Amino acid sequence: MTEWDNFEDHLRASLRRVEAPAGLQERILHAARLRRLRRQLWLRAAAVLLLVISAAAYGVFWRLQVRARQAEQARRQLELAIQITNRRLSQVEQQLSSIGVKTIRFEEVSQ
Amino acid sequence: MPQFADLLREHQSLVYSLAYHALGDRAAAEDLTQEVFLALHEHLGKLESEAHVKAWLMRVTANRSIDEIRRRRYRRGPSLEQTSEPVREPLQEEMVLRDEVRRLVATLPATARTILILRYQEELELAEIARLLEVPVQTVKSRLHRSVNLLRQRIARKFSAARAGRQA
Amino acid sequence: MKRLWVIWPATALALLAQAIDFSVLDKLAGKAKESAVVNLGPEQLSLVAGLGGKGGAEKLGDLAKELRAVQVRSFEYDAPGMYDMELVRSFRDKVKASGEWTSVVSVKEKDGFTEILVKKGTQGKPGGLLIVAAEPKEVSVVHVEGLFDLSALRGLGVLPGVPSLGAGPKKEAAPSPAPKSGKQE
């Protein structure tokens, strides 16, 4: 039997747990706190950015909506104008027809 | 589940010691310990119990140590010729022996080294080591056996030579 | 009292040199039981042109592309004499005096008149159309500016889903001696 037969005991003694150095715990806690703060800042920045993008997108959407409404309003008004125009033209045509005038040709006048 | 600060206080030595024995470098061990605990801070919500936390810490420390060893090529430890001063007292010899064992451990390949440390620092069973490192139990057994034999031979050779030198 | 007010800012039209000043006609609204006011400038007309669509909507869009301005004042009253017909006459006379407009139809009646004026254009198309129609209980003034095809406008006379406002079919009359007023073929 040699002194190395219980080599595993030597291994256990050599590899026994060593204590963490003083100050390591505080260093790690500080690093964790910093990381948490940084993440919160990033989240806030991301939230603000998202808000800005959403507001911009909504602004674009709102402007498109307004434009669509304006276009629709304009369309209705043009239709109204055409209705009134055609009614009056038809009235005049009937009046002229009653006195024997067949059609009105505007091309001759416009040249 | 205890708070992060309590878990840190409870397990920092476990993590630091594993890292220190694996890397042989106090500064590197401190850095790795901080890395592991910051990772724990991120994952704490997903861990269910303190036992789960301990196993998680050992697994992450072991894996990161293996990665770091491979990165730094810690296999190339000090040569066996670089010994400490001749010893005079039995207590001194014991201390020198421990240093030498640690130095020799640092020459082992990454996974074999980590298996050895988990076995002899934390007294884990082979099956537990296999689960942590996600390797077969047989692999753990064979590497452990080979590592212990190799270290025994080297240390025996070294100390015999040293004693022969003193007696001469 | 039913009223229909359609108001557009007149500022856009003020920028348009060819637009006729309709503000004098706004006084006619005072006692009207029903009103229709339209002020469409180039910007509004381009919105209509951009709407797209098929069938009647497409034709409307095509017409809108050719127009520069559309102004309408149309008022209905409960009884005769509720508006100043002289105001309408002087409006018509002022337009004619500008020299830009030619009267193509002038129908005089005992208690009213209708005049259709056309502005000189190009490419066989009029540059504008002005209708001034004054009746005892109704007055309409329509101004359409732009190079457009009148048949296209007439083709839109009946729009789907909109009740007809009295536009009747064209009547073919037998040839007869010269009429009291108006031009003929």
Tab-separated table of C-alpha atoms in Angstrom:
chain	number	residue	atom	x	y	z
A	1	MET	CA	0.000	0.000	0.000
A	2	THR	CA	1.393	3.377	-0.908
A	3	GLU	CA	0.594	6.862	0.268
A	4	TRP	CA	-1.105	7.381	-3.067
A	5	ASP	CA	-3.728	4.703	-2.592
A	6	ASN	CA	-5.879	7.318	-0.878
A	7	PHE	CA	-5.109	9.811	-3.599
A	8	GLU	CA	-8.790	10.663	-3.788
A	9	ASP	CA	-8.511	12.123	-0.289
A	10	HIS	CA	-5.760	14.354	-1.592
A	11	LEU	CA	-8.025	15.354	-4.416
A	12	ARG	CA	-10.831	16.208	-2.024
A	13	ALA	CA	-8.497	18.268	0.117
A	14	SER	CA	-7.018	20.081	-2.861
A	15	LEU	CA	-10.350	20.761	-4.481
A	16	ARG	CA	-12.188	21.704	-1.291
A	17	ARG	CA	-14.544	24.612	-1.762
A	18	VAL	CA	-12.837	27.982	-1.416
A	19	GLU	CA	-14.659	31.030	-0.174
A	20	ALA	CA	-15.581	33.806	-2.585
A	21	PRO	CA	-13.389	36.862	-2.073
A	22	ALA	CA	-14.676	39.789	-0.027
A	23	GLY	CA	-16.553	42.356	-2.041
A	24	LEU	CA	-17.580	40.008	-4.822
A	25	GLN	CA	-21.169	39.885	-3.610
A	26	GLU	CA	-21.496	43.698	-3.608
A	27	ARG	CA	-19.870	43.912	-7.028
A	28	ILE	CA	-22.371	41.441	-8.468
A	29	LEU	CA	-25.377	43.141	-6.860
A	30	HIS	CA	-24.250	46.492	-8.224
A	31	ALA	CA	-23.825	45.023	-11.719
A	32	ALA	CA	-27.309	43.479	-11.537
A	33	ARG	CA	-28.803	46.802	-10.457
A	34	LEU	CA	-27.059	48.628	-13.333
A	35	ARG	CA	-28.284	46.069	-15.840
A	36	ARG	CA	-31.845	46.407	-14.574
A	37	LEU	CA	-31.669	50.210	-14.861
A	38	ARG	CA	-30.233	50.002	-18.355
A	39	ARG	CA	-33.001	47.626	-19.408
A	40	GLN	CA	-35.661	49.946	-17.960
A	41	LEU	CA	-34.168	52.866	-19.874
A	42	TRP	CA	-34.199	50.846	-23.062
A	43	LEU	CA	-37.788	49.798	-22.470
A	44	ARG	CA	-38.802	53.384	-21.856
A	45	ALA	CA	-36.964	54.545	-24.964
A	46	ALA	CA	-38.605	51.762	-26.969
A	47	ALA	CA	-42.006	52.728	-25.568
A	48	VAL	CA	-41.465	56.371	-26.475
A	49	LEU	CA	-40.279	55.402	-29.940
A	50	LEU	CA	-43.295	53.156	-30.382
A	51	LEU	CA	-45.535	55.994	-29.257
A	52	VAL	CA	-43.931	58.404	-31.695
A	53	ILE	CA	-44.215	55.925	-34.551
A	54	SER	CA	-47.817	55.169	-33.638
A	55	ALA	CA	-48.657	58.867	-33.457
A	56	ALA	CA	-47.000	59.442	-36.820
A	57	ALA	CA	-48.805	56.478	-38.344
A	58	TYR	CA	-52.080	57.669	-36.858
A	59	GLY	CA	-51.357	61.142	-38.193
A	60	VAL	CA	-50.882	59.727	-41.666
A	61	PHE	CA	-53.984	57.581	-41.300
A	62	TRP	CA	-55.993	60.527	-39.997
A	63	ARG	CA	-54.854	62.708	-42.867
A	64	LEU	CA	-55.820	59.987	-45.325
A	65	GLN	CA	-59.198	59.699	-43.627
A	66	VAL	CA	-59.713	63.454	-43.793
A	67	ARG	CA	-58.693	63.459	-47.433
A	68	ALA	CA	-61.060	60.579	-48.175
A	69	ARG	CA	-63.901	62.445	-46.463
A	70	GLN	CA	-63.069	65.614	-48.345
A	71	ALA	CA	-63.006	63.678	-51.618
A	72	GLU	CA	-66.370	62.130	-50.861
A	73	GLN	CA	-67.830	65.515	-49.955
A	74	ALA	CA	-66.479	67.015	-53.150
A	75	ARG	CA	-67.905	64.139	-55.160
A	76	ARG	CA	-71.385	64.658	-53.672
A	77	GLN	CA	-71.222	68.329	-54.415
A	78	LEU	CA	-70.157	67.778	-57.989
A	79	GLU	CA	-73.064	65.385	-58.425
A	80	LEU	CA	-75.418	67.988	-56.996
A	81	ALA	CA	-74.035	70.621	-59.364
A	82	ILE	CA	-74.474	68.281	-62.318
A	83	GLN	CA	-78.054	67.493	-61.293
A	84	ILE	CA	-78.983	71.157	-61.085
A	85	THR	CA	-77.179	71.899	-64.350
A	86	ASN	CA	-78.913	69.105	-66.204
A	87	ARG	CA	-82.291	70.037	-64.801
A	88	ARG	CA	-81.903	73.572	-66.008
A	89	LEU	CA	-80.575	72.492	-69.375
A	90	SER	CA	-83.472	70.107	-69.781
A	91	GLN	CA	-85.936	72.860	-68.883
A	92	VAL	CA	-84.410	75.117	-71.481
A	93	GLU	CA	-84.454	72.324	-74.027
A	94	GLN	CA	-88.135	71.756	-73.374
A	95	GLN	CA	-88.867	75.435	-73.646
A	96	LEU	CA	-86.995	75.701	-76.919
A	97	SER	CA	-88.476	72.496	-78.178
A	98	SER	CA	-91.930	73.876	-77.564
A	99	ILE	CA	-91.109	76.694	-79.952
A	100	GLY	CA	-89.543	74.437	-82.548
A	101	VAL	CA	-85.833	74.504	-81.730
A	102	LYS	CA	-84.414	70.967	-82.082
A	103	THR	CA	-81.047	70.911	-80.272
A	104	ILE	CA	-78.460	73.285	-78.959
A	105	ARG	CA	-74.969	72.902	-80.286
A	106	PHE	CA	-72.384	74.534	-78.151
A	107	GLU	CA	-69.434	73.547	-80.313
A	108	GLU	CA	-70.191	76.223	-82.855
A	109	VAL	CA	-70.146	78.900	-80.217
A	110	SER	CA	-67.004	77.790	-78.492
A	111	GLN	CA	-64.777	77.952	-81.570
B	1	MET	CA	-38.230	31.339	-3.743
B	2	PRO	CA	-35.594	33.411	-1.972
B	3	GLN	CA	-34.589	36.816	-3.311
B	4	PHE	CA	-31.667	37.179	-5.688
B	5	ALA	CA	-29.411	38.739	-3.031
B	6	ASP	CA	-30.041	35.803	-0.684
B	7	LEU	CA	-29.286	33.283	-3.416
B	8	LEU	CA	-26.097	35.154	-4.225
B	9	ARG	CA	-24.973	35.092	-0.605
B	10	GLU	CA	-25.811	31.390	-0.303
B	11	HIS	CA	-24.174	30.114	-3.460
B	12	GLN	CA	-21.426	32.541	-4.461
B	13	SER	CA	-18.677	30.379	-2.974
B	14	LEU	CA	-19.961	27.290	-4.750
B	15	VAL	CA	-19.793	29.061	-8.104
B	16	TYR	CA	-16.548	30.885	-7.403
B	17	SER	CA	-14.798	27.746	-6.210
B	18	LEU	CA	-15.895	25.707	-9.223
B	19	ALA	CA	-14.644	28.462	-11.512
B	20	TYR	CA	-11.409	28.932	-9.594
B	21	HIS	CA	-10.482	25.258	-9.625
B	22	ALA	CA	-11.378	25.008	-13.303
B	23	LEU	CA	-9.560	28.133	-14.478
B	24	GLY	CA	-6.790	28.368	-11.854
B	25	ASP	CA	-7.079	32.142	-11.973
B	26	ARG	CA	-8.759	34.250	-9.269
B	27	ALA	CA	-9.618	37.195	-11.524
B	28	ALA	CA	-11.069	34.948	-14.213
B	29	ALA	CA	-13.029	33.065	-11.557
B	30	GLU	CA	-14.505	36.332	-10.208
B	31	ASP	CA	-15.528	37.422	-13.699
B	32	LEU	CA	-17.123	34.100	-14.447
B	33	THR	CA	-18.956	34.146	-11.113
B	34	GLN	CA	-20.405	37.564	-11.914
B	35	GLU	CA	-21.427	36.351	-15.366
B	36	VAL	CA	-23.204	33.339	-13.940
B	37	PHE	CA	-25.113	35.316	-11.337
B	38	LEU	CA	-26.168	38.017	-13.796
B	39	ALA	CA	-27.501	35.198	-15.954
B	40	LEU	CA	-29.338	33.847	-12.907
B	41	HIS	CA	-30.825	37.312	-12.394
B	42	GLU	CA	-32.316	37.090	-15.911
B	43	HIS	CA	-33.623	33.546	-15.516
B	44	LEU	CA	-34.804	33.633	-11.916
B	45	GLY	CA	-38.440	33.841	-12.921
B	46	LYS	CA	-38.197	30.524	-14.729
B	47	LEU	CA	-36.646	28.561	-11.861
B	48	GLU	CA	-39.004	26.817	-9.496
B	49	SER	CA	-37.102	26.149	-6.285
B	50	GLU	CA	-33.818	26.721	-4.526
B	51	ALA	CA	-32.723	23.163	-5.357
B	52	HIS	CA	-33.464	23.965	-8.978
B	53	VAL	CA	-31.389	27.144	-8.650
B	54	LYS	CA	-28.398	25.249	-7.236
B	55	ALA	CA	-28.458	22.682	-10.026
B	56	TRP	CA	-28.832	25.474	-12.559
B	57	LEU	CA	-25.855	27.334	-11.097
B	58	MET	CA	-23.635	24.258	-11.198
B	59	ARG	CA	-24.613	23.420	-14.750
B	60	VAL	CA	-24.099	26.935	-16.053
B	61	THR	CA	-20.807	27.387	-14.182
B	62	ALA	CA	-19.508	24.034	-15.416
B	63	ASN	CA	-20.445	24.748	-19.026
B	64	ARG	CA	-19.068	28.277	-19.018
B	65	SER	CA	-15.882	27.038	-17.381
B	66	ILE	CA	-15.475	24.412	-20.078
B	67	ASP	CA	-16.011	27.069	-22.729
B	68	GLU	CA	-13.516	29.393	-21.076
B	69	ILE	CA	-10.897	26.649	-20.691
B	70	ARG	CA	-11.172	25.801	-24.348
B	71	ARG	CA	-11.004	29.447	-25.273
B	72	ARG	CA	-7.941	30.160	-23.162
B	73	ARG	CA	-6.431	26.724	-23.729
B	74	TYR	CA	-5.911	26.116	-20.067
B	75	ARG	CA	-4.827	22.587	-20.946
B	76	ARG	CA	-1.382	23.977	-21.249
B	77	GLY	CA	-0.785	24.341	-17.548
B	78	PRO	CA	2.642	24.810	-15.886
B	79	SER	CA	5.105	22.042	-16.678
B	80	LEU	CA	5.731	19.439	-14.006
B	81	GLU	CA	9.300	20.656	-13.659
B	82	GLN	CA	8.143	23.958	-12.260
B	83	THR	CA	7.799	22.943	-8.657
B	84	SER	CA	7.606	25.008	-5.527
B	85	GLU	CA	10.369	25.452	-3.004
B	86	PRO	CA	11.791	22.392	-1.224
B	87	VAL	CA	9.737	21.632	1.829
B	88	ARG	CA	11.019	21.422	5.358
B	89	GLU	CA	7.936	20.716	7.458
B	90	PRO	CA	5.142	18.097	6.975
B	91	LEU	CA	2.469	20.856	7.014
B	92	GLN	CA	4.318	22.716	4.335
B	93	GLU	CA	4.564	19.551	2.279
B	94	GLU	CA	0.814	19.112	2.510
B	95	MET	CA	0.268	22.636	1.230
B	96	VAL	CA	2.697	22.131	-1.576
B	97	LEU	CA	1.009	18.878	-2.470
B	98	ARG	CA	-2.350	20.575	-2.677
B	99	ASP	CA	-0.962	23.296	-4.881
B	100	GLU	CA	0.622	20.680	-7.084
B	101	VAL	CA	-2.573	18.699	-7.355
B	102	ARG	CA	-4.407	21.842	-8.372
B	103	ARG	CA	-1.762	22.601	-10.937
B	104	LEU	CA	-2.003	19.104	-12.359
B	105	VAL	CA	-5.791	19.301	-12.448
B	106	ALA	CA	-5.362	22.400	-14.575
B	107	THR	CA	-3.562	20.319	-17.200
B	108	LEU	CA	-6.557	18.064	-17.766
B	109	PRO	CA	-8.879	18.522	-20.766
B	110	ALA	CA	-11.843	20.828	-20.118
B	111	THR	CA	-14.617	18.284	-19.609
B	112	ALA	CA	-12.484	15.833	-17.630
B	113	ARG	CA	-11.324	18.687	-15.407
B	114	THR	CA	-14.889	19.846	-14.741
B	115	ILE	CA	-16.046	16.299	-13.978
B	116	LEU	CA	-13.224	15.922	-11.456
B	117	ILE	CA	-14.041	19.204	-9.730
B	118	LEU	CA	-17.767	18.449	-9.501
B	119	ARG	CA	-16.952	15.057	-8.019
B	120	TYR	CA	-14.385	16.102	-5.455
B	121	GLN	CA	-15.448	19.633	-4.585
B	122	GLU	CA	-19.204	19.042	-4.444
B	123	GLU	CA	-19.207	15.255	-3.879
B	124	LEU	CA	-21.801	14.792	-6.613
B	125	GLU	CA	-22.819	11.344	-7.763
B	126	LEU	CA	-21.802	10.290	-11.253
B	127	ALA	CA	-25.413	10.313	-12.476
B	128	GLU	CA	-25.856	13.861	-11.236
B	129	ILE	CA	-22.681	14.981	-12.991
B	130	ALA	CA	-23.880	13.274	-16.172
B	131	ARG	CA	-27.213	15.156	-15.941
B	132	LEU	CA	-25.548	18.533	-15.367
B	133	LEU	CA	-23.133	18.160	-18.247
B	134	GLU	CA	-25.596	16.319	-20.467
B	135	VAL	CA	-23.184	13.479	-21.164
B	136	PRO	CA	-23.693	9.714	-20.641
B	137	VAL	CA	-22.942	8.323	-17.195
B	138	GLN	CA	-20.398	5.924	-18.713
B	139	THR	CA	-18.494	8.897	-20.140
B	140	VAL	CA	-18.369	10.497	-16.702
B	141	LYS	CA	-17.192	7.239	-15.147
B	142	SER	CA	-14.443	6.530	-17.652
B	143	ARG	CA	-13.098	10.088	-17.750
B	144	LEU	CA	-13.077	10.339	-13.995
B	145	HIS	CA	-11.253	7.037	-13.626
B	146	ARG	CA	-8.675	7.982	-16.264
B	147	SER	CA	-8.118	11.457	-14.786
B	148	VAL	CA	-7.612	10.162	-11.223
B	149	ASN	CA	-5.134	7.505	-12.377
B	150	LEU	CA	-3.218	9.976	-14.496
B	151	LEU	CA	-2.964	12.516	-11.707
B	152	ARG	CA	-1.959	9.843	-9.205
B	153	GLN	CA	0.880	8.630	-11.424
B	154	ARG	CA	2.114	12.149	-12.115
B	155	ILE	CA	2.034	13.288	-8.518
B	156	ALA	CA	3.715	10.079	-7.329
B	157	ARG	CA	6.447	10.496	-9.925
B	158	LYS	CA	6.970	14.135	-9.048
B	159	PHE	CA	7.094	13.719	-5.287
B	160	SER	CA	9.337	10.676	-5.474
B	161	ALA	CA	11.771	12.636	-7.604
B	162	ALA	CA	11.595	15.584	-5.216
B	163	ARG	CA	12.306	13.405	-2.184
B	164	ALA	CA	15.120	11.613	-3.945
B	165	GLY	CA	16.590	14.998	-4.702
B	166	ARG	CA	16.409	16.074	-1.063
B	167	GLN	CA	17.997	12.883	0.199
B	168	ALA	CA	20.836	13.133	-2.244
C	1	MET	CA	-88.105	74.841	-43.138
C	2	LYS	CA	-85.787	72.502	-44.956
C	3	ARG	CA	-82.425	73.865	-45.806
C	4	LEU	CA	-79.497	72.300	-47.464
C	5	TRP	CA	-76.301	74.183	-46.975
C	6	VAL	CA	-73.158	73.057	-48.624
C	7	ILE	CA	-70.302	75.316	-47.695
C	8	TRP	CA	-66.771	75.218	-48.983
C	9	PRO	CA	-64.180	77.828	-48.204
C	10	ALA	CA	-64.254	80.348	-51.004
C	11	THR	CA	-60.549	81.121	-50.574
C	12	ALA	CA	-59.519	78.379	-52.973
C	13	LEU	CA	-61.788	79.803	-55.587
C	14	ALA	CA	-60.553	83.325	-54.949
C	15	LEU	CA	-57.193	82.198	-56.202
C	16	LEU	CA	-58.723	81.075	-59.451
C	17	ALA	CA	-58.695	84.028	-61.822
C	18	GLN	CA	-61.490	82.656	-63.958
C	19	ALA	CA	-63.935	82.240	-61.066
C	20	ILE	CA	-66.896	84.568	-61.107
C	21	ASP	CA	-67.697	86.453	-57.940
C	22	PHE	CA	-70.783	84.712	-56.592
C	23	SER	CA	-70.785	86.497	-53.260
C	24	VAL	CA	-73.422	88.963	-54.471
C	25	LEU	CA	-75.798	86.022	-54.966
C	26	ASP	CA	-75.433	84.904	-51.356
C	27	LYS	CA	-77.865	87.630	-50.420
C	28	LEU	CA	-80.552	85.557	-52.137
C	29	ALA	CA	-80.303	82.930	-49.412
C	30	GLY	CA	-81.955	85.092	-46.793
C	31	LYS	CA	-85.566	84.001	-47.286
C	32	ALA	CA	-84.997	80.760	-49.138
C	33	LYS	CA	-86.709	77.645	-47.847
C	34	GLU	CA	-84.164	75.424	-49.559
C	35	SER	CA	-80.660	76.260	-50.624
C	36	ALA	CA	-77.869	74.534	-52.501
C	37	VAL	CA	-74.420	76.080	-52.544
C	38	VAL	CA	-71.451	74.503	-54.247
C	39	ASN	CA	-67.936	75.906	-54.496
C	40	LEU	CA	-65.486	73.438	-55.957
C	41	GLY	CA	-61.994	74.565	-56.871
C	42	PRO	CA	-59.135	72.748	-58.568
C	43	GLU	CA	-58.059	70.989	-55.364
C	44	GLN	CA	-61.484	69.571	-54.587
C	45	LEU	CA	-62.009	68.550	-58.208
C	46	SER	CA	-58.704	66.718	-58.237
C	47	LEU	CA	-59.852	64.796	-55.154
C	48	VAL	CA	-62.924	63.680	-57.086
C	49	ALA	CA	-60.771	62.794	-60.086
C	50	GLY	CA	-58.618	60.653	-57.830
C	51	LEU	CA	-61.504	58.654	-56.399
C	52	GLY	CA	-61.568	56.228	-59.281
C	53	GLY	CA	-64.327	53.639	-59.530
C	54	LYS	CA	-66.304	52.132	-62.360
C	55	GLY	CA	-69.215	53.161	-64.550
C	56	GLY	CA	-70.791	56.436	-63.449
C	57	ALA	CA	-68.121	57.061	-60.835
C	58	GLU	CA	-65.431	56.706	-63.487
C	59	LYS	CA	-67.253	59.113	-65.815
C	60	LEU	CA	-67.617	61.579	-62.964
C	61	GLY	CA	-63.923	61.324	-62.274
C	62	ASP	CA	-63.082	61.833	-65.937
C	63	LEU	CA	-65.266	64.946	-66.010
C	64	ALA	CA	-63.717	66.250	-62.808
C	65	LYS	CA	-60.288	65.992	-64.435
C	66	GLU	CA	-61.357	68.450	-67.121
C	67	LEU	CA	-62.907	71.030	-64.793
C	68	ARG	CA	-61.247	73.894	-62.972
C	69	ALA	CA	-64.153	75.256	-60.983
C	70	VAL	CA	-67.796	74.556	-60.268
C	71	GLN	CA	-70.016	77.084	-58.525
C	72	VAL	CA	-73.707	76.725	-57.851
C	73	ARG	CA	-76.262	78.844	-56.055
C	74	SER	CA	-79.743	77.420	-56.110
C	75	PHE	CA	-82.550	78.736	-53.905
C	76	GLU	CA	-86.223	77.854	-53.586
C	77	TYR	CA	-88.822	80.088	-51.966
C	78	ASP	CA	-92.306	79.647	-50.520
C	79	ALA	CA	-93.851	82.374	-52.587
C	80	PRO	CA	-93.056	84.678	-55.502
C	81	GLY	CA	-91.316	87.959	-54.780
C	82	MET	CA	-89.236	86.673	-51.910
C	83	TYR	CA	-85.976	87.439	-53.683
C	84	ASP	CA	-84.660	90.356	-55.726
C	85	MET	CA	-84.718	89.287	-59.384
C	86	GLU	CA	-82.950	92.517	-60.347
C	87	LEU	CA	-79.934	91.353	-58.412
C	88	VAL	CA	-79.821	88.232	-60.615
C	89	ARG	CA	-80.230	90.282	-63.785
C	90	SER	CA	-77.423	92.649	-62.881
C	91	PHE	CA	-75.214	89.664	-62.060
C	92	ARG	CA	-75.871	88.246	-65.531
C	93	ASP	CA	-75.283	91.635	-67.172
C	94	LYS	CA	-71.994	92.091	-65.362
C	95	VAL	CA	-70.764	88.706	-66.580
C	96	LYS	CA	-71.788	89.469	-70.146
C	97	ALA	CA	-70.112	92.863	-69.974
C	98	SER	CA	-66.767	91.209	-69.230
C	99	GLY	CA	-66.611	90.144	-72.861
C	100	GLU	CA	-65.492	86.625	-72.046
C	101	TRP	CA	-68.909	85.069	-72.269
C	102	THR	CA	-71.271	84.598	-75.175
C	103	SER	CA	-74.982	84.106	-74.687
C	104	VAL	CA	-76.183	81.047	-76.583
C	105	VAL	CA	-79.693	80.810	-75.205
C	106	SER	CA	-81.804	83.559	-73.765
C	107	VAL	CA	-85.368	82.708	-72.840
C	108	LYS	CA	-87.457	85.549	-71.523
C	109	GLU	CA	-90.716	84.903	-69.794
C	110	LYS	CA	-93.285	87.119	-68.142
C	111	ASP	CA	-92.002	86.540	-64.656
C	112	GLY	CA	-88.511	85.253	-65.199
C	113	PHE	CA	-85.713	84.393	-67.582
C	114	THR	CA	-83.126	81.806	-68.369
C	115	GLU	CA	-79.847	82.519	-70.013
C	116	ILE	CA	-77.122	80.112	-70.991
C	117	LEU	CA	-73.724	81.556	-71.654
C	118	VAL	CA	-70.635	79.843	-72.928
C	119	LYS	CA	-67.044	80.864	-72.590
C	120	LYS	CA	-64.755	80.572	-75.552
C	121	GLY	CA	-62.646	77.421	-75.444
C	122	THR	CA	-60.525	75.311	-77.766
C	123	GLN	CA	-60.487	71.861	-79.375
C	124	GLY	CA	-64.173	72.094	-80.074
C	125	LYS	CA	-65.019	72.370	-76.423
C	126	PRO	CA	-66.361	75.313	-74.440
C	127	GLY	CA	-64.091	76.871	-71.849
C	128	GLY	CA	-66.984	77.320	-69.438
C	129	LEU	CA	-70.723	77.186	-69.003
C	130	LEU	CA	-72.879	79.629	-67.103
C	131	ILE	CA	-76.589	79.096	-66.556
C	132	VAL	CA	-78.640	81.850	-64.971
C	133	ALA	CA	-82.248	80.827	-64.390
C	134	ALA	CA	-84.659	83.032	-62.491
C	135	GLU	CA	-88.250	81.961	-61.800
C	136	PRO	CA	-90.802	83.423	-59.403
C	137	LYS	CA	-90.099	80.893	-56.659
C	138	GLU	CA	-86.699	79.567	-57.661
C	139	VAL	CA	-83.389	80.883	-58.836
C	140	SER	CA	-80.369	78.860	-60.017
C	141	VAL	CA	-76.983	80.036	-61.122
C	142	VAL	CA	-74.477	77.430	-62.270
C	143	HIS	CA	-70.946	78.134	-63.365
C	144	VAL	CA	-68.738	75.343	-64.701
C	145	GLU	CA	-65.227	76.309	-65.709
C	146	GLY	CA	-62.865	74.157	-67.759
C	147	LEU	CA	-62.446	72.560	-71.147
C	148	PHE	CA	-65.041	69.853	-71.027
C	149	ASP	CA	-67.383	67.920	-73.221
C	150	LEU	CA	-70.936	69.009	-72.554
C	151	SER	CA	-72.275	65.658	-73.688
C	152	ALA	CA	-70.237	64.058	-70.912
C	153	LEU	CA	-71.968	66.320	-68.403
C	154	ARG	CA	-75.354	65.539	-69.896
C	155	GLY	CA	-74.470	61.845	-69.813
C	156	LEU	CA	-74.186	62.127	-66.067
C	157	GLY	CA	-77.593	63.736	-65.839
C	158	VAL	CA	-79.173	60.761	-64.153
C	159	LEU	CA	-76.996	59.284	-61.444
C	160	PRO	CA	-77.840	55.914	-59.859
C	161	GLY	CA	-79.456	56.093	-56.470
C	162	VAL	CA	-80.178	59.820	-56.722
C	163	PRO	CA	-83.751	61.000	-57.301
C	164	SER	CA	-84.211	62.936	-60.511
C	165	LEU	CA	-84.701	66.654	-59.971
C	166	GLY	CA	-86.970	67.135	-62.973
C	167	ALA	CA	-84.467	66.523	-65.764
C	168	GLY	CA	-86.636	65.349	-68.613
C	169	PRO	CA	-85.810	63.536	-71.818
C	170	LYS	CA	-84.768	65.521	-74.882
C	171	LYS	CA	-87.706	66.256	-77.140
C	172	GLU	CA	-87.428	66.172	-80.886
C	173	ALA	CA	-89.486	69.105	-82.208
C	174	ALA	CA	-90.766	69.522	-85.767
C	175	PRO	CA	-88.944	72.152	-87.849
C	176	SER	CA	-90.540	75.586	-87.410
C	177	PRO	CA	-89.855	79.236	-88.042
C	178	ALA	CA	-87.196	81.059	-86.052
C	179	PRO	CA	-87.870	81.011	-82.305
C	180	LYS	CA	-88.381	84.081	-80.139
C	181	SER	CA	-84.823	83.819	-78.871
C	182	GLY	CA	-81.885	81.458	-78.798
C	183	LYS	CA	-79.713	79.955	-81.493
C	184	GLN	CA	-80.724	76.993	-83.542
C	185	GLU	CA	-79.061	74.460	-85.772
